[in-house]
Coordinates of N, CA and C in Angstrom, one line a residue:
M3 N -0.7 -45.7 -2.7 CA 0.1 -44.0 -2.8 C -1.2 -42.9 -3.7
R4 N -1.6 -43.4 -3.9 CA -2.2 -41.8 -5.5 C -3.1 -41.6 -3.3
V5 N -3.8 -42.2 -2.4 CA -4.9 -41.8 -1.3 C -3.6 -40.3 -0.6
L6 N -2.5 -41.2 -0.5 CA -1.6 -40.3 0.2 C -0.8 -39.0 -1.1
L7 N -1.0 -39.1 -2.2 CA -0.5 -37.7 -2.8 C -1.3 -37.5 -3.0
V8 N -3.1 -38.1 -2.9 CA -4.0 -36.5 -3.3 C -4.3 -35.8 -1.5
L9 N -4.2 -36.6 -0.6 CA -3.4 -35.9 0.5 C -3.0 -34.4 0.8
V10 N -1.3 -35.2 0.5 CA 0.0 -34.4 0.6 C -1.2 -32.8 -0.6
F11 N -1.5 -33.0 -1.7 CA -1.5 -31.8 -2.2 C -3.2 -30.9 -1.6
V12 N -4.0 -31.7 -0.9 CA -4.9 -31.0 -0.7 C -4.4 -30.0 0.7
A13 N -3.7 -30.7 1.9 CA -2.7 -30.3 2.5 C -1.7 -29.2 2.1
L14 N -1.2 -29.3 1.0 CA -1.0 -28.0 0.2 C -2.2 -26.7 0.1
A15 N -2.8 -27.4 -0.6 CA -3.8 -26.6 -0.7 C -4.6 -25.8 0.3
A16 N -4.4 -26.5 1.4 CA -5.0 -26.1 3.1 C -4.3 -24.2 3.0
A17 N -2.8 -25.0 3.1 CA -2.1 -24.7 4.2 C -1.4 -23.1 2.9
Q18 N -1.8 -22.7 2.1 CA -1.8 -21.5 1.3 C -2.1 -20.2 1.5
D19 N -1.0 -19.6 1.7 CA -0.7 -18.2 3.0 C -0.8 -17.3 1.8
Y20 N -2.6 -17.0 2.5 CA -2.6 -15.6 0.7 C -2.2 -14.2 2.1
D21 N -1.3 -14.4 3.0 CA -0.3 -13.1 3.5 C 0.9 -13.3 2.4
Y22 N 1.0 -13.7 1.9 CA 2.8 -14.3 1.7 C 3.0 -13.0 0.4
C23 N 3.6 -12.3 0.6 CA 4.1 -11.2 -0.6 C 6.1 -11.9 -1.4
G24 N 5.1 -12.9 -2.1 CA 6.5 -13.2 -2.8 C 6.5 -13.0 -4.1
P25 N 7.5 -13.4 -4.9 CA 8.4 -13.0 -5.6 C 7.0 -12.6 -7.1
L26 N 6.0 -13.3 -7.0 CA 5.1 -13.2 -7.9 C 4.6 -12.5 -7.7
E27 N 3.9 -11.9 -6.3 CA 2.8 -10.9 -5.5 C 3.6 -9.9 -6.0
R28 N 5.3 -9.6 -5.7 CA 5.5 -8.3 -5.9 C 5.5 -7.7 -7.1
L29 N 5.1 -8.6 -8.5 CA 5.3 -8.4 -9.8 C 3.9 -7.6 -9.9
K30 N 3.3 -8.9 -9.5 CA 1.9 -8.0 -9.8 C 1.5 -7.0 -8.9
V31 N 1.8 -6.8 -7.8 CA 2.0 -5.2 -7.5 C 2.5 -4.1 -8.5
K32 N 3.4 -4.3 -8.6 CA 4.6 -3.4 -9.0 C 4.0 -3.2 -10.6
H33 N 3.5 -4.1 -11.4 CA 3.0 -4.3 -12.6 C 1.7 -3.1 -12.2
Q34 N 1.0 -3.3 -11.7 CA 0.0 -2.8 -11.5 C -0.4 -1.8 -10.8
W35 N 0.4 -1.2 -10.0 CA 1.0 0.2 -10.1 C 1.3 1.1 -10.4
G36 N 2.1 0.5 -11.3 CA 3.0 2.0 -12.3 C 1.7 1.6 -13.5
E37 N 1.2 0.9 -13.9 CA -0.6 1.2 -14.7 C -1.0 2.5 -14.4
I38 N -0.8 2.4 -12.9 CA -2.9 3.6 -12.2 C -1.1 4.4 -11.6
F39 N 0.3 4.6 -12.0 CA 0.2 5.4 -10.4 C 1.9 6.2 -11.5
S40 N 1.7 5.7 -13.0 CA 3.5 6.4 -13.9 C 2.7 7.7 -14.2
V41 N 1.4 8.6 -14.4 CA 1.5 9.4 -15.2 C 0.9 10.9 -14.1
S42 N 1.1 12.1 -14.0 CA 1.5 12.8 -12.8 C 0.2 13.4 -12.6
Q43 N -0.7 13.7 -14.2 CA -2.5 14.2 -13.6 C -2.8 12.9 -13.2
Q44 N -2.6 11.6 -13.4 CA -3.2 10.7 -12.7 C -3.0 10.3 -11.5
R45 N -1.1 10.7 -11.0 CA -0.8 10.8 -10.1 C -2.0 11.4 -8.5
E46 N -1.6 12.9 -9.1 CA -2.6 14.1 -8.2 C -4.4 13.2 -7.8
L47 N -4.7 12.6 -9.2 CA -6.4 12.1 -9.0 C -6.4 11.2 -8.4
F48 N -5.6 10.4 -7.8 CA -5.4 9.4 -7.6 C -4.7 9.6 -6.1
S49 N -4.5 10.7 -5.9 CA -4.2 11.4 -4.7 C -5.2 11.5 -3.8
R50 N -6.4 12.4 -4.6 CA -7.3 12.9 -4.0 C -7.9 12.4 -3.8
N51 N -8.4 11.1 -4.4 CA -9.7 10.4 -5.0 C -9.1 9.5 -3.5
F52 N -7.4 8.9 -2.8 CA -6.9 8.8 -1.8 C -7.1 9.2 -0.2
W53 N -6.8 10.7 -0.2 CA -7.4 10.8 0.3 C -8.6 11.3 0.9
T54 N -9.6 12.1 0.7 CA -11.2 11.8 0.3 C -11.5 10.1 0.9
E55 N -10.9 9.1 0.4 CA -11.5 8.0 1.8 C -10.9 7.8 2.5
F56 N -9.5 8.2 3.0 CA -8.8 7.7 4.8 C -9.3 8.5 5.1
F57 N -9.9 9.8 4.7 CA -10.8 10.9 5.9 C -12.0 10.8 5.7
F58 N -12.9 9.8 4.5 CA -13.8 9.9 5.1 C -14.5 8.5 6.0
E59 N -13.7 7.5 5.8 CA -13.6 6.7 7.0 C -13.1 7.0 7.7
D60 N -12.2 8.3 8.3 CA -11.1 8.8 9.6 C -11.7 9.9 10.0
P61 N -12.2 10.4 10.0 CA -12.5 12.4 9.5 C -11.3 12.6 10.5
S62 N -11.1 11.9 12.2 CA -10.2 12.3 12.8 C -9.0 12.2 12.7
A63 N -8.5 11.4 11.7 CA -6.8 11.2 10.9 C -6.2 12.7 10.8
R64 N -7.0 13.2 10.1 CA -7.3 14.6 9.8 C -5.6 15.3 11.1
G65 N -5.6 15.2 11.8 CA -5.2 15.6 13.1 C -4.0 15.2 13.1
L66 N -3.2 14.3 12.2 CA -1.8 13.6 11.6 C -1.1 14.6 11.0
F67 N -1.8 15.4 10.0 CA -1.8 16.3 8.7 C -2.1 18.0 9.3
T68 N -2.2 18.4 10.6 CA -2.2 19.8 10.7 C -1.3 20.7 10.1
R69 N 0.4 20.3 10.3 CA 1.0 21.1 9.5 C 1.1 21.2 8.3
V70 N 0.8 20.1 7.6 CA 0.6 20.6 6.3 C -1.0 20.5 6.0
R71 N -2.2 21.2 6.6 CA -3.1 21.6 5.8 C -4.4 20.1 5.6
G72 N -4.1 19.3 7.1 CA -5.2 18.1 6.6 C -6.4 18.6 6.5
D73 N -7.2 19.3 6.8 CA -8.3 20.3 6.7 C -8.7 20.3 5.7
N74 N -7.4 20.8 4.3 CA -8.3 21.1 2.8 C -7.5 20.2 1.7
I75 N -7.9 18.7 1.2 CA -6.9 18.3 0.8 C -6.8 18.7 -0.5
W76 N -7.3 20.4 -0.9 CA -7.2 20.7 -2.1 C -6.5 21.8 -1.9
S77 N -5.8 22.1 -0.5 CA -4.5 23.4 -0.4 C -3.0 22.9 -0.9
P78 N -2.4 23.5 -2.0 CA -1.5 23.1 -2.2 C -0.4 22.5 -1.1
E79 N -0.6 22.6 0.1 CA 0.4 22.5 1.2 C 0.0 20.1 1.3
F80 N -1.3 20.4 1.3 CA -1.5 19.3 1.4 C -1.3 18.5 0.5
M81 N -1.7 18.8 -0.5 CA -1.2 18.6 -2.3 C 0.2 17.8 -2.3
A82 N 1.1 18.8 -2.1 CA 2.3 18.7 -1.8 C 2.8 17.7 -1.1
H83 N 2.4 17.3 -0.3 CA 2.3 16.1 1.3 C 1.9 14.9 1.2
S84 N 0.8 15.1 0.7 CA -0.1 14.0 -0.3 C 1.1 13.1 -1.5
L85 N 1.6 14.1 -1.9 CA 2.5 12.9 -3.3 C 3.3 12.6 -3.1
R86 N 4.4 13.6 -2.2 CA 5.5 13.3 -1.0 C 5.0 11.9 -0.2
V87 N 4.2 11.4 0.6 CA 3.7 10.6 0.3 C 3.3 9.6 -0.1
L88 N 2.8 9.3 -0.8 CA 2.6 8.7 -2.4 C 3.8 7.9 -2.8
G89 N 4.5 9.3 -3.4 CA 6.0 9.0 -3.5 C 6.4 7.9 -3.0
G90 N 6.8 8.2 -1.3 CA 6.8 6.9 -1.1 C 6.9 5.5 -1.1
L91 N 5.4 5.6 -1.5 CA 5.0 4.4 -1.2 C 5.1 3.9 -2.8
D92 N 5.1 5.0 -3.9 CA 5.6 4.7 -5.7 C 7.5 3.6 -5.2
L93 N 8.2 4.1 -4.5 CA 9.3 4.2 -4.2 C 9.5 2.4 -3.6
S94 N 8.7 2.8 -2.3 CA 8.9 1.5 -1.6 C 8.1 0.7 -2.7
I95 N 7.3 0.2 -3.5 CA 6.5 -0.5 -3.9 C 7.8 -0.6 -5.5
S96 N 8.3 -0.3 -5.9 CA 9.5 0.2 -7.1 C 10.2 -1.1 -6.8
L97 N 10.6 -0.8 -5.2 CA 11.7 -2.3 -4.5 C 11.0 -3.2 -4.3
L98 N 10.3 -3.6 -4.0 CA 9.4 -4.8 -3.5 C 10.1 -5.4 -3.8
T99 N 10.8 -6.2 -5.6 CA 11.9 -6.7 -6.0 C 13.4 -6.8 -5.7
E100 N 13.5 -6.0 -4.7 CA 15.3 -5.4 -4.6 C 15.3 -5.8 -2.8
E101 N 15.6 -6.4 -2.3 CA 15.0 -6.9 -0.9 C 15.9 -5.9 0.4
D102 N 17.9 -5.7 -0.6 CA 18.5 -5.5 0.6 C 17.8 -3.3 0.3
V103 N 17.6 -3.2 -0.8 CA 17.8 -1.6 -1.3 C 16.4 -1.4 -0.2
F104 N 15.6 -2.7 -0.3 CA 13.7 -1.7 -0.4 C 14.0 -1.8 1.9
D105 N 14.7 -3.5 2.1 CA 15.1 -3.1 3.0 C 15.8 -1.9 4.2
A106 N 16.8 -0.9 3.1 CA 17.3 0.1 4.0 C 16.1 1.4 3.6
A107 N 16.0 1.5 2.2 CA 14.8 2.3 1.8 C 13.4 2.5 3.3
L108 N 13.4 1.6 3.5 CA 11.7 1.2 4.4 C 12.4 1.8 6.4
A109 N 13.6 1.4 6.4 CA 14.3 1.7 7.6 C 14.4 3.2 7.1
H110 N 14.6 3.9 6.4 CA 14.7 5.6 6.7 C 13.5 5.5 6.5
L111 N 12.0 5.4 6.0 CA 11.0 5.8 6.2 C 10.4 5.8 7.6
K112 N 10.9 4.8 8.4 CA 10.7 3.9 9.3 C 11.2 5.9 10.4
A113 N 12.6 5.7 10.3 CA 12.6 6.4 11.1 C 12.1 8.3 11.1
Q114 N 11.7 8.5 9.7 CA 10.5 9.6 9.8 C 9.4 9.4 10.4
H115 N 8.6 8.3 10.1 CA 7.0 8.3 10.3 C 7.6 7.7 12.2
E116 N 7.9 7.2 13.1 CA 8.0 7.1 14.0 C 7.8 8.1 15.0
P117 N 8.5 9.3 14.9 CA 7.8 10.6 16.0 C 6.4 11.3 15.5
R118 N 5.5 10.6 14.0 CA 4.4 11.3 14.4 C 3.1 10.4 14.7
G119 N 3.5 9.6 16.0 CA 2.4 9.4 16.2 C 1.5 8.3 15.7
I120 N 1.3 8.0 14.5 CA 1.1 6.5 13.7 C 0.1 5.5 13.9
T121 N -0.8 5.7 14.7 CA -1.2 4.3 15.2 C -1.5 3.0 14.3
D122 N -1.1 1.9 15.2 CA -1.9 0.7 13.8 C -2.6 0.8 13.4
Q123 N -4.2 1.3 14.0 CA -5.0 1.8 12.8 C -5.7 2.3 12.4
N124 N -4.6 3.3 11.9 CA -4.2 4.5 10.8 C -2.9 3.9 10.2
W125 N -2.3 2.5 10.4 CA -1.9 1.7 9.2 C -2.5 0.6 9.1
E126 N -3.4 0.5 9.7 CA -5.0 -0.1 8.7 C -5.1 0.4 7.9
L127 N -6.5 1.4 8.1 CA -6.3 2.2 7.5 C -6.1 2.4 6.0
F128 N -4.7 3.3 6.0 CA -3.7 3.1 4.9 C -3.8 1.8 4.3
K129 N -3.7 0.8 4.3 CA -3.7 -0.4 3.4 C -4.8 -0.5 3.3
N130 N -6.2 -0.3 3.8 CA -7.5 -0.6 3.7 C -7.9 0.5 2.3
T131 N -7.6 1.1 2.6 CA -8.1 2.7 1.4 C -7.2 2.2 0.1
L132 N -5.8 2.1 0.6 CA -5.2 1.4 -0.6 C -5.8 0.7 -2.0
A133 N -6.2 -0.7 -1.2 CA -7.0 -1.4 -1.8 C -8.0 -0.9 -2.5
V134 N -9.1 -0.3 -1.8 CA -9.9 0.3 -2.2 C -10.1 1.4 -3.6
I135 N -8.9 2.1 -3.0 CA -8.4 2.9 -4.4 C -7.9 2.3 -5.5
V136 N -6.8 1.5 -5.2 CA -6.4 0.6 -6.1 C -7.5 -0.1 -6.9
A137 N -8.5 -0.9 -6.9 CA -9.3 -1.7 -6.9 C -10.0 -0.6 -7.8
R138 N -10.3 0.0 -7.6 CA -11.2 0.9 -8.3 C -10.4 1.6 -10.3
Y139 N -9.0 1.9 -9.3 CA -8.8 2.1 -11.3 C -8.3 0.8 -12.2
D140 N -8.6 -0.5 -11.5 CA -8.7 -2.0 -12.1 C -9.6 -1.7 -13.4
T141 N -8.7 -1.3 -14.5 CA -9.5 -1.4 -15.4 C -9.4 -2.8 -16.3
G142 N -8.9 -3.6 -16.1 CA -8.3 -5.1 -17.0 C -9.0 -6.1 -16.3
G143 N -10.2 -5.8 -14.7 CA -10.2 -7.5 -14.3 C -9.0 -7.9 -13.6
R144 N -7.6 -7.2 -13.1 CA -6.2 -8.1 -12.5 C -6.4 -8.1 -11.1
F145 N -6.6 -6.9 -10.6 CA -6.6 -6.7 -9.4 C -6.5 -7.9 -8.3
D146 N -5.8 -8.4 -7.6 CA -5.7 -9.2 -6.8 C -5.1 -8.8 -5.8
A147 N -6.2 -8.7 -5.2 CA -6.4 -8.5 -3.6 C -5.6 -8.6 -2.9
D148 N -5.3 -10.5 -2.7 CA -5.3 -11.0 -1.5 C -3.4 -10.4 -1.7
A149 N -2.5 -10.2 -3.2 CA -1.0 -9.3 -2.7 C -1.1 -8.0 -2.8
W150 N -2.6 -7.4 -2.6 CA -2.2 -6.7 -2.6 C -2.1 -6.3 -1.7
K151 N -3.0 -6.7 -0.2 CA -2.7 -6.9 0.5 C -1.6 -7.0 1.8
A152 N -1.0 -8.5 1.2 CA 0.0 -9.0 1.6 C 1.3 -8.1 1.9
C153 N 1.4 -7.6 0.5 CA 2.7 -6.8 -0.1 C 2.7 -5.2 0.6
A154 N 1.2 -5.1 1.2 CA 1.1 -3.4 2.1 C 1.3 -4.3 2.8
T155 N 1.0 -5.1 3.3 CA 1.1 -5.4 5.1 C 2.7 -5.1 4.8
K156 N 3.8 -6.3 4.1 CA 5.0 -6.2 4.3 C 5.5 -4.2 4.5
I157 N 4.7 -3.7 3.7 CA 5.4 -1.9 3.2 C 5.2 -1.7 4.6
A158 N 4.2 -2.0 5.3 CA 3.3 -1.1 6.4 C 4.3 -1.3 7.6
D159 N 4.6 -2.6 7.7 CA 5.1 -3.4 8.5 C 6.7 -2.5 8.7
A160 N 7.3 -2.6 7.8 CA 8.5 -2.2 7.4 C 8.7 -0.9 8.2
I161 N 8.0 -0.1 8.0 CA 7.8 1.4 8.6 C 7.3 1.8 9.5
R162 N 5.8 0.7 10.2 CA 5.2 1.0 11.6 C 6.4 0.8 12.4

């Protein structure tokens, strides 16, 4: 009986789903995001850091933002757009624990993004950049890469 019990626990541990954005992961992400993105001056700095990293990794992605001066992340046009994009992310993260409202909000964001020609590679870059920048802002050593990956994937998959 003991052996069977041990085998069950080993099987459960091996089956741990690190791509699961469950209730605990959603709360962690919401809390960590709130610490990072709650002050307006910090939002602008976060935004500039995010897009600097994003375009460093893929300079050709600037082409997605020609209408809003993607060639210059310091321009007022790009900063306004950037804050709208991150505002949508802020909304998405804040709704992670409200499934019905989350689904409706992300359906709306999906309709806005469909005609933009955003590739799967662009979405992956967005998620990876988000993880890199959020990890840099983690001053308390509580960054949960698995939770962020899983919940960012949940958000991105609902929009793409």
